mmCIF file of C-alpha atoms and ligand atoms in Angstrom:
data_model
loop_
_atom_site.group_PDB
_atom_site.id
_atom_site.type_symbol
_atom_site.label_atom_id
_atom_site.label_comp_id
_atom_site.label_asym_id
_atom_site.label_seq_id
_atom_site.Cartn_x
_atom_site.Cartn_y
_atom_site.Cartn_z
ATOM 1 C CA UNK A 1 18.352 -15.845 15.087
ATOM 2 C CA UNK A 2 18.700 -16.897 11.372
ATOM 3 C CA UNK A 3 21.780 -15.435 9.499
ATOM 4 C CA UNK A 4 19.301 -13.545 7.417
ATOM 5 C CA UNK A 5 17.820 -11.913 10.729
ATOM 6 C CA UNK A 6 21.073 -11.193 11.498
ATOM 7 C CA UNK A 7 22.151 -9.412 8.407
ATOM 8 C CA UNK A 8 18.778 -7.529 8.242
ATOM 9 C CA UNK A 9 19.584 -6.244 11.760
ATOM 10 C CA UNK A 10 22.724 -5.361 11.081
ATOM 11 C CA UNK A 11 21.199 -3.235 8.086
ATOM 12 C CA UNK A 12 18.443 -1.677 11.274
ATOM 13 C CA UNK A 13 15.574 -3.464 9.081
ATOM 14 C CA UNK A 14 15.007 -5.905 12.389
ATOM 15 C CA UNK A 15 13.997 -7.095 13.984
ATOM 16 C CA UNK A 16 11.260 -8.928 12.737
ATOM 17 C CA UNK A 17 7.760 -7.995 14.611
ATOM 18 C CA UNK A 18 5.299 -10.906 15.355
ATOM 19 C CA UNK A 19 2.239 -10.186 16.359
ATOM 20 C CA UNK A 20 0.218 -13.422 18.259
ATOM 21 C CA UNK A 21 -1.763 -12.030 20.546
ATOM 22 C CA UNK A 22 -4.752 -10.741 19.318
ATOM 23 C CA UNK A 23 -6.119 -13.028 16.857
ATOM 24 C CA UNK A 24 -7.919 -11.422 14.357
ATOM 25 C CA UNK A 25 -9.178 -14.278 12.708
ATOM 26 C CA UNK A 26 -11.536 -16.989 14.353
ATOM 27 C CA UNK A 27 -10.972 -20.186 12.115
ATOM 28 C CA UNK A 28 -7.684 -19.334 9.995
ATOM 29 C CA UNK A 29 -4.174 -21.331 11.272
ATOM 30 C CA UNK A 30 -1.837 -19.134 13.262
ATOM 31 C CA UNK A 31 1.612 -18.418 12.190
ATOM 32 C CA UNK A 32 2.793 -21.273 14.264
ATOM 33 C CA UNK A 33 0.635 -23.754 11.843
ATOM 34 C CA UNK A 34 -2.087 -24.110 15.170
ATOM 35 C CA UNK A 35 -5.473 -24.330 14.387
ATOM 36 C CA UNK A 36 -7.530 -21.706 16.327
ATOM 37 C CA UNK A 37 -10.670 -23.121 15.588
ATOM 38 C CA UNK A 38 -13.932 -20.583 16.031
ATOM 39 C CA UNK A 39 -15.842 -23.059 17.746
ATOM 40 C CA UNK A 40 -15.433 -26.979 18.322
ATOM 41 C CA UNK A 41 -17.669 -28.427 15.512
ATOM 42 C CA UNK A 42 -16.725 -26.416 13.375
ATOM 43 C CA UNK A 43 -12.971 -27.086 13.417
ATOM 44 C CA UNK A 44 -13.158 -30.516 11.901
ATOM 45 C CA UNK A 45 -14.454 -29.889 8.413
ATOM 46 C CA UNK A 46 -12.498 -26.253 8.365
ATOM 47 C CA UNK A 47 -9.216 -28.125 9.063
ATOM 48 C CA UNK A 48 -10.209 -30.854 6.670
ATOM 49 C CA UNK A 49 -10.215 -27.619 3.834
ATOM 50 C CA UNK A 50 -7.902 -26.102 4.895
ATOM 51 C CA UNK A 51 -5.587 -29.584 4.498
ATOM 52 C CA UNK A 52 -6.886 -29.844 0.885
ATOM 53 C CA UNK A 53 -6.195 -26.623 -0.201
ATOM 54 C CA UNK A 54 -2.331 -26.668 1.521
ATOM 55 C CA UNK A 55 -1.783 -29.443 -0.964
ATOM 56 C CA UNK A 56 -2.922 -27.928 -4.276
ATOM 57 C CA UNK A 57 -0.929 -27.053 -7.238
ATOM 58 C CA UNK A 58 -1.744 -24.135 -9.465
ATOM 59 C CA UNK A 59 -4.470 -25.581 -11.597
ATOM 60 C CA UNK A 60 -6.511 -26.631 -8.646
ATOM 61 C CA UNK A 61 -6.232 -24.332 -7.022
ATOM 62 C CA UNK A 62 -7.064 -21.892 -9.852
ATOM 63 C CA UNK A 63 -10.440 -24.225 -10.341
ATOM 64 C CA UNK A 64 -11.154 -24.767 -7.047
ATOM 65 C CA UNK A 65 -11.075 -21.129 -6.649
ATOM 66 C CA UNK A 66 -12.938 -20.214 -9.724
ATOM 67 C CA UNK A 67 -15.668 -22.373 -7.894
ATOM 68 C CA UNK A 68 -15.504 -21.679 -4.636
ATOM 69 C CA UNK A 69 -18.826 -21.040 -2.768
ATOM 70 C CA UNK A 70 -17.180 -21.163 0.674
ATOM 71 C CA UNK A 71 -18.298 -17.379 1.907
ATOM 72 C CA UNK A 72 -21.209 -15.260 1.015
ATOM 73 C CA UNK A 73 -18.791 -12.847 -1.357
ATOM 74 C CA UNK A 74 -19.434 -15.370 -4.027
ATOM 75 C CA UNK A 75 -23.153 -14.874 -4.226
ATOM 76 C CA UNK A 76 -22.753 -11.583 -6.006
ATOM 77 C CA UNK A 77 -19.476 -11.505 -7.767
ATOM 78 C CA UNK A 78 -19.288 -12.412 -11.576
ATOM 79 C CA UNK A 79 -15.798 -14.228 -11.045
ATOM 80 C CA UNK A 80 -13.739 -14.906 -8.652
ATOM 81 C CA UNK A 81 -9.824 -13.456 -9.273
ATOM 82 C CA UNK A 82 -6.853 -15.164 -7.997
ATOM 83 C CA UNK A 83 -4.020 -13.055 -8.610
ATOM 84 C CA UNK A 84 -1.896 -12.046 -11.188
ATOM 85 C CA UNK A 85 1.789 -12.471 -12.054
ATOM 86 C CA UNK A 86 4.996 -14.258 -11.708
ATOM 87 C CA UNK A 87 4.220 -17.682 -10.130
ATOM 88 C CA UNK A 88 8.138 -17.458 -9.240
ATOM 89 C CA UNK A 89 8.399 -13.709 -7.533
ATOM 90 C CA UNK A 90 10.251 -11.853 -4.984
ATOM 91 C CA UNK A 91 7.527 -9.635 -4.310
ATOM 92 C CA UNK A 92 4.252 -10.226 -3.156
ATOM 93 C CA UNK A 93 1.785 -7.132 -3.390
ATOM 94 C CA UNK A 94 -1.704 -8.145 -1.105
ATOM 95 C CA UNK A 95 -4.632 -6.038 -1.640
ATOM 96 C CA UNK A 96 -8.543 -5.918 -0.293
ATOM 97 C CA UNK A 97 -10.518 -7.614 -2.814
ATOM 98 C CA UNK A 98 -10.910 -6.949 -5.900
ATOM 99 C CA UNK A 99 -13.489 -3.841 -7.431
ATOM 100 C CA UNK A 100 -15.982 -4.007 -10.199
ATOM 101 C CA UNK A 101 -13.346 -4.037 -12.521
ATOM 102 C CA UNK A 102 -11.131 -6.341 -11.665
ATOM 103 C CA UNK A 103 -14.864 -8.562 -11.134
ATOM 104 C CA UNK A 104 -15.297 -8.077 -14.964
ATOM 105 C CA UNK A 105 -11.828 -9.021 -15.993
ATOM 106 C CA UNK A 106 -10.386 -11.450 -13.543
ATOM 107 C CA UNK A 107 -7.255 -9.344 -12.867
ATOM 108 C CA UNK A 108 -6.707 -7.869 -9.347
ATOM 109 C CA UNK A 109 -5.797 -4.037 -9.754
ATOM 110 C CA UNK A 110 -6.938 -3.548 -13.051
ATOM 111 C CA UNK A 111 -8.899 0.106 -11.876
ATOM 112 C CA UNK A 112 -8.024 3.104 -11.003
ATOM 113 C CA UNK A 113 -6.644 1.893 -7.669
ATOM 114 C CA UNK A 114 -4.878 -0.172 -10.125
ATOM 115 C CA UNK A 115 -3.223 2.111 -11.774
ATOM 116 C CA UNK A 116 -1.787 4.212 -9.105
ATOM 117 C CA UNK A 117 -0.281 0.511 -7.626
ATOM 118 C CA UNK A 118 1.367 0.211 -11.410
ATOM 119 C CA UNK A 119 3.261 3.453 -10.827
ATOM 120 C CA UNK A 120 3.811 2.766 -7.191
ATOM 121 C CA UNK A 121 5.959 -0.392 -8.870
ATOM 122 C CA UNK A 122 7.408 1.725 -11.306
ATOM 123 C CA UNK A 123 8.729 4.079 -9.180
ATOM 124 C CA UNK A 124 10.515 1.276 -7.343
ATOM 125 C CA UNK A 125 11.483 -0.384 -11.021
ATOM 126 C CA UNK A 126 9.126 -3.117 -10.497
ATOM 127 C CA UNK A 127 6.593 -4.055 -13.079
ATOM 128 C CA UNK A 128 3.431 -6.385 -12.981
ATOM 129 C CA UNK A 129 4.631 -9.848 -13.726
ATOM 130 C CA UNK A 130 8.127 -9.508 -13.589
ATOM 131 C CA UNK A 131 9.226 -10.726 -10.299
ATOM 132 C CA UNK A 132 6.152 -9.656 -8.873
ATOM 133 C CA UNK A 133 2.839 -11.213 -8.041
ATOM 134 C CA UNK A 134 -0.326 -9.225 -7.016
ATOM 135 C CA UNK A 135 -3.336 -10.707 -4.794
ATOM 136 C CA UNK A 136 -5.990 -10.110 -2.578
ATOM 137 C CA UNK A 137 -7.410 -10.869 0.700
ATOM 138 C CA UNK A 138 -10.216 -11.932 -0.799
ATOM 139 C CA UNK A 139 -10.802 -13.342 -4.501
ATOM 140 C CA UNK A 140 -14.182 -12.451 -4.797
ATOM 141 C CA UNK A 141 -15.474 -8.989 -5.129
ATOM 142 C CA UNK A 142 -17.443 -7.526 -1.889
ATOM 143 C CA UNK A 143 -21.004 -5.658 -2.674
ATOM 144 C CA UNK A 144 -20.291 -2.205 -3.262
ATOM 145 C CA UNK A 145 -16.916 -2.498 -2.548
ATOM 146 C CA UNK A 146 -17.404 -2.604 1.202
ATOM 147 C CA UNK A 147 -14.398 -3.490 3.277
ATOM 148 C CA UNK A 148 -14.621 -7.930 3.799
ATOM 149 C CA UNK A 149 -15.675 -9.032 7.236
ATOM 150 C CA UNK A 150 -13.683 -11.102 9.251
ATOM 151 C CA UNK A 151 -15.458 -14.545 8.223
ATOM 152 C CA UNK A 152 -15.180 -13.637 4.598
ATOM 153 C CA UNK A 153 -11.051 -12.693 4.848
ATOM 154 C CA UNK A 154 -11.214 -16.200 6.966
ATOM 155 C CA UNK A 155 -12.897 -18.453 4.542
ATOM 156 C CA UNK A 156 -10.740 -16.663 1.436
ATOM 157 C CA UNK A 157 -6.999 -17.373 3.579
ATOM 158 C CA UNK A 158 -5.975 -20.762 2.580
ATOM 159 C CA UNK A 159 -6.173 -19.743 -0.828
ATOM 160 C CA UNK A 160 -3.702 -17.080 -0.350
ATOM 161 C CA UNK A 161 -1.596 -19.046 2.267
ATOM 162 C CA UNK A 162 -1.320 -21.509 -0.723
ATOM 163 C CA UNK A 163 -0.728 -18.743 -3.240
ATOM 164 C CA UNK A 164 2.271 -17.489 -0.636
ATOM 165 C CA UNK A 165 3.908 -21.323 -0.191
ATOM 166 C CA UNK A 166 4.079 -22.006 -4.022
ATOM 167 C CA UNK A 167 5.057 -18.485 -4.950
ATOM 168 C CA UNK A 168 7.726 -18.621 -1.746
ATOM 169 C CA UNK A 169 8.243 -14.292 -2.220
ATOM 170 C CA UNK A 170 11.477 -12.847 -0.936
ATOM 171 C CA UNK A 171 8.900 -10.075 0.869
ATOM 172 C CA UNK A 172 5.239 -9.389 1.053
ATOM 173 C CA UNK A 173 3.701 -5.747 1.063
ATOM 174 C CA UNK A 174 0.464 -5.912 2.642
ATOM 175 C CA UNK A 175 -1.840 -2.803 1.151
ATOM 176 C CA UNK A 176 -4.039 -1.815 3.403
ATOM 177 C CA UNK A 177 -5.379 -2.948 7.079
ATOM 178 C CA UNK A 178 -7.251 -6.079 5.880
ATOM 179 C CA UNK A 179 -5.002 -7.299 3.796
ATOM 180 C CA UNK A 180 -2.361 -6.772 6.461
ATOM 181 C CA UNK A 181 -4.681 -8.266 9.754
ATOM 182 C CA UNK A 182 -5.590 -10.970 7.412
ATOM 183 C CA UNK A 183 -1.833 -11.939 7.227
ATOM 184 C CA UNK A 184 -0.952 -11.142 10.471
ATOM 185 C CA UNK A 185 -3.928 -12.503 11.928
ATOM 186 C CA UNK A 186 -3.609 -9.338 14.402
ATOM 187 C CA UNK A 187 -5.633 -6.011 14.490
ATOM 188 C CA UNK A 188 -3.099 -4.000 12.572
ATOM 189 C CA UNK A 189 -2.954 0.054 12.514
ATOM 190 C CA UNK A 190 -1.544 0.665 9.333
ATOM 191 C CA UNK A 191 -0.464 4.712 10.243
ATOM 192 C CA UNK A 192 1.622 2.629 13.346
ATOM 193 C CA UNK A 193 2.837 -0.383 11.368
ATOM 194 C CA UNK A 194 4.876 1.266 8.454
ATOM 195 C CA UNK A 195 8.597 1.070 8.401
ATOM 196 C CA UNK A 196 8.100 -2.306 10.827
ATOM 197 C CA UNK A 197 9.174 -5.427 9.247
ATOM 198 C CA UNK A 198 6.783 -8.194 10.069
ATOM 199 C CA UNK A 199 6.945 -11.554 10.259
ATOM 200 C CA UNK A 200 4.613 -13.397 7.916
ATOM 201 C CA UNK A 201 5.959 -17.499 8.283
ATOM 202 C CA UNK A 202 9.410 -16.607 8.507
ATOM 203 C CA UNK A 203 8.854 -14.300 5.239
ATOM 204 C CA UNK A 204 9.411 -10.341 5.868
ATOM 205 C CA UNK A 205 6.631 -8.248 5.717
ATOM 206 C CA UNK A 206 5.684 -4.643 5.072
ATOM 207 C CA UNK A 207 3.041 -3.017 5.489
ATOM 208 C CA UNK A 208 1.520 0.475 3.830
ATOM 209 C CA UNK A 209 -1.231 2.337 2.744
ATOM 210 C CA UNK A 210 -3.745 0.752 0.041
ATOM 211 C CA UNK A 211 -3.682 2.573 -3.429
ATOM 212 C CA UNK A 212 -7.629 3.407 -2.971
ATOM 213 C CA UNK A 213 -6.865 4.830 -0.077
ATOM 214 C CA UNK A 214 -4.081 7.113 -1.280
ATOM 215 C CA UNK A 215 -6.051 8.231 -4.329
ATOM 216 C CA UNK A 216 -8.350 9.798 -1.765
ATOM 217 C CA UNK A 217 -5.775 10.879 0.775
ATOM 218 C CA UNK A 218 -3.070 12.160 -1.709
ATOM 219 C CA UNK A 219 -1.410 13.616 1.682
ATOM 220 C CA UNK A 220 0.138 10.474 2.659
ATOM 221 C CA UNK A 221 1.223 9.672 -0.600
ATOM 222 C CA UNK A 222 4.379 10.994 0.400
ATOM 223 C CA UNK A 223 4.927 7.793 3.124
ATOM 224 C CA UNK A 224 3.673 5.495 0.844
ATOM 225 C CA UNK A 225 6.666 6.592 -0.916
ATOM 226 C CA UNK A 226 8.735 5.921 1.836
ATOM 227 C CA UNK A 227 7.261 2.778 2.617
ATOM 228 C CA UNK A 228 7.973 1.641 -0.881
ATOM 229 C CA UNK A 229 11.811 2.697 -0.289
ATOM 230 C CA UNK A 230 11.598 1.050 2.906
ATOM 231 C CA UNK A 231 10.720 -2.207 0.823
ATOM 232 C CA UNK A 232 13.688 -1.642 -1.683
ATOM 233 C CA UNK A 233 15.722 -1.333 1.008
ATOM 234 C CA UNK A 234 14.953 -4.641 2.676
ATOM 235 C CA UNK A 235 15.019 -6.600 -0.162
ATOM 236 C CA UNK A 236 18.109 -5.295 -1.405
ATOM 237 C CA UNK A 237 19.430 -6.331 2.616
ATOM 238 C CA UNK A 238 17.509 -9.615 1.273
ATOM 239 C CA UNK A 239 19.049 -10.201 -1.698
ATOM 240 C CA UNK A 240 22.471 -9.366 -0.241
ATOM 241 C CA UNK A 241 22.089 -12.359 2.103
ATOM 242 C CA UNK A 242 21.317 -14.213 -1.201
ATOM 243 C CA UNK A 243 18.474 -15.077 0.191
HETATM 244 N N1 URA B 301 -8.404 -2.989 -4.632
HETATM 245 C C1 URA B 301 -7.889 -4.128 -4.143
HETATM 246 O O1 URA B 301 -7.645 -4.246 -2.962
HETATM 247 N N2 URA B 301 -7.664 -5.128 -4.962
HETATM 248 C C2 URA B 301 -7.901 -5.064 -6.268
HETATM 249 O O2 URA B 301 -7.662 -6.036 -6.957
HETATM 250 C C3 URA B 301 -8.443 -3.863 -6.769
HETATM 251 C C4 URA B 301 -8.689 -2.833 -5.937
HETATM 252 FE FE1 SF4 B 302 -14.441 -18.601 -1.815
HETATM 253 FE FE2 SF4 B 302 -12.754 -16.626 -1.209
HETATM 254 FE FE3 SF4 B 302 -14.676 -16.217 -2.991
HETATM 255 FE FE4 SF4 B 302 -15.288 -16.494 -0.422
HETATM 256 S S1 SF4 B 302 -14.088 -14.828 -1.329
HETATM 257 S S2 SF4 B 302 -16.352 -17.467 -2.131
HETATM 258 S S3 SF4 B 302 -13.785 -18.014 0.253
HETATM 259 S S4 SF4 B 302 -12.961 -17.613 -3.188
#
C-alpha cells in the first residue's frame, strides 16, 4: 500500500476500488497497460495508434484531434472539442460528449448542462480553468445527443488517456456512466458507485451523476451534492499527503 493509500484510509476514503473484470471496452488498454485487443488483426494497427498518441504533446494532440476521423462521431460533428482548462490541474471533470453547443464553440460544457456543472464547481470553490480541467469521453458530438457506443468511447480513449498523463490530476470525477465505464473500462452503476473511490492508474476516482442528468432528475441533486463533498474531502486527504 502506498503512503497515500494509507493516509486516505486512515481518513475512511479507501480503499481504492478496481474494477478488472468486466471489460467494458473491446480494443482500449487495461489499467494494467495490457492490450485487450477486440480481435487479432485488428490489434496491430490499434496498438500502433494507440503508441502514437501516448507520445503526443499538446499541439498534436490538439491537431491530431481536430482531425481525427477514427470513429463514425466525426461524420456529423462540426468540430471536434478537446477539453478545456488548466493543462496543470488537480481536478479532472469527464463528461459524455459534447452537445450542439459545445459542437458550435469547441468548449465542452458550454450548455445548459454546462451551466449547472459551473455551479456544481462553485459550490465546491472551484472554477473552470483554475486548477481544473473539463473533458469528455468523446470529443466529437454524437447525433442527437445519443449516449456513444462502446466502439466510439473506444476509438475516442487514447486521446483522453493522453489528456490524463500530461495533465497528471490529483483526482478525476467521472460524470455520468460512460464517462465513468469508459475510465474504468467496467460496466459501472453510477446510483452504486458514489462515495467509492476508484482507481483510475493509480489516480483516485469519483464518480457521480452527469449535470444533464440532474437537470432532469433535480431529486438527486441533493447526492450530487454529496458526491461533490465527498470529492473535497478526498482531495483535501490528498493534498494533506502533499500529494
Ligand atoms: N455534456 C457532456 O457530457 N459534455 C459536454 O461537453 C456537454 C454536455
Ligand atoms: Fe476521433 Fe474521438 Fe472524434 Fe471519434 S470521437 S472521430 S475517435 S476524436
Amino acid at each position: 500500500m502506498t503512503r497515500r493509500e494509507s493516509i486516505l484510509r486512515e481518513m475512511g476514503l479507501a480503499p481504492l476500488w478496481r474494477l478488472r473484470d468486466k471489460p467494458a471496452l473491446p480494443t482500449q488498454a487495461t489499467a494494467e497497460g495490457e492490450p485487450m485487443p477486440a480481435s487479432p488483426a485488428a490489434a496491430p494497427a490499434a496498438d500502433e495508434r494507440t503508441r502514437r498518441i501516448a507520445a503526443m504533446g499538446w499541439d498534436e494532440l490538439k491537431s491530431t484531434v481536430a482531425e481525427c476521423r477514427d470513429c463514425r462521431l466525426c461524420e456529423q460533428r462540426k468540430q471536434a472539442v478537446l477539453g478545456v482548462g488548466d493543462i496543470e490541474a488537480d481536478w479532472l471533470f469527464v463528461g459524455e460528449g459534447p452537445g450542439a453547443e459545445e459542437d458550435e464553440k469547441g468548449e465542452p460544457f458550454v450548455g445548459q448542462a454546462g451551466k449547472l456543472l459551473d455551479a456544481m464547481l462553485a459550490a465546491i470553490d472551484l472554477q473552470r480553468g483554475r486548477k481544473v480541467y473539463i473533458g469528455n469521453a468523446v470529443k466529437c458530438r454524437p447525433p442527437n445527443n445519443r449516449t456513444p457506443e462502446l466502439e466510439e468511447t473506444a476509438a475516442c480513449f487514447p486521446y483522453l488517456q493522453r489528456q490524463i498523463e500530461l495533465i497528471r490530476p490529483k483526482l478525476i470525477v467521472a460524470l455520468g456512466k460512460p464517462a465513468a465505464e469508459t475510465l474504468l473500462n467496467a460496466e459501472v452503476k453510477v446510483g452504486a458507485s458514489r462515495g467509492r473511490l476508484f482507481d483510475y492508474r493509480g489516480i483516485p476516482l469519483i464518480v457521480t451523476y452527469h449535470p444533464a442528468y440532474l437537470l432532469r432528475n433535480l431529486a438527486d441533486k441533493a447526492k450530487a451534492w454529496e458526491d461533490l463533498c465527498f470529492a473535497r474531502r478526498t482531495m483535501k486527504g490528498l493534498d494533506d499527503v502533499g500529494g
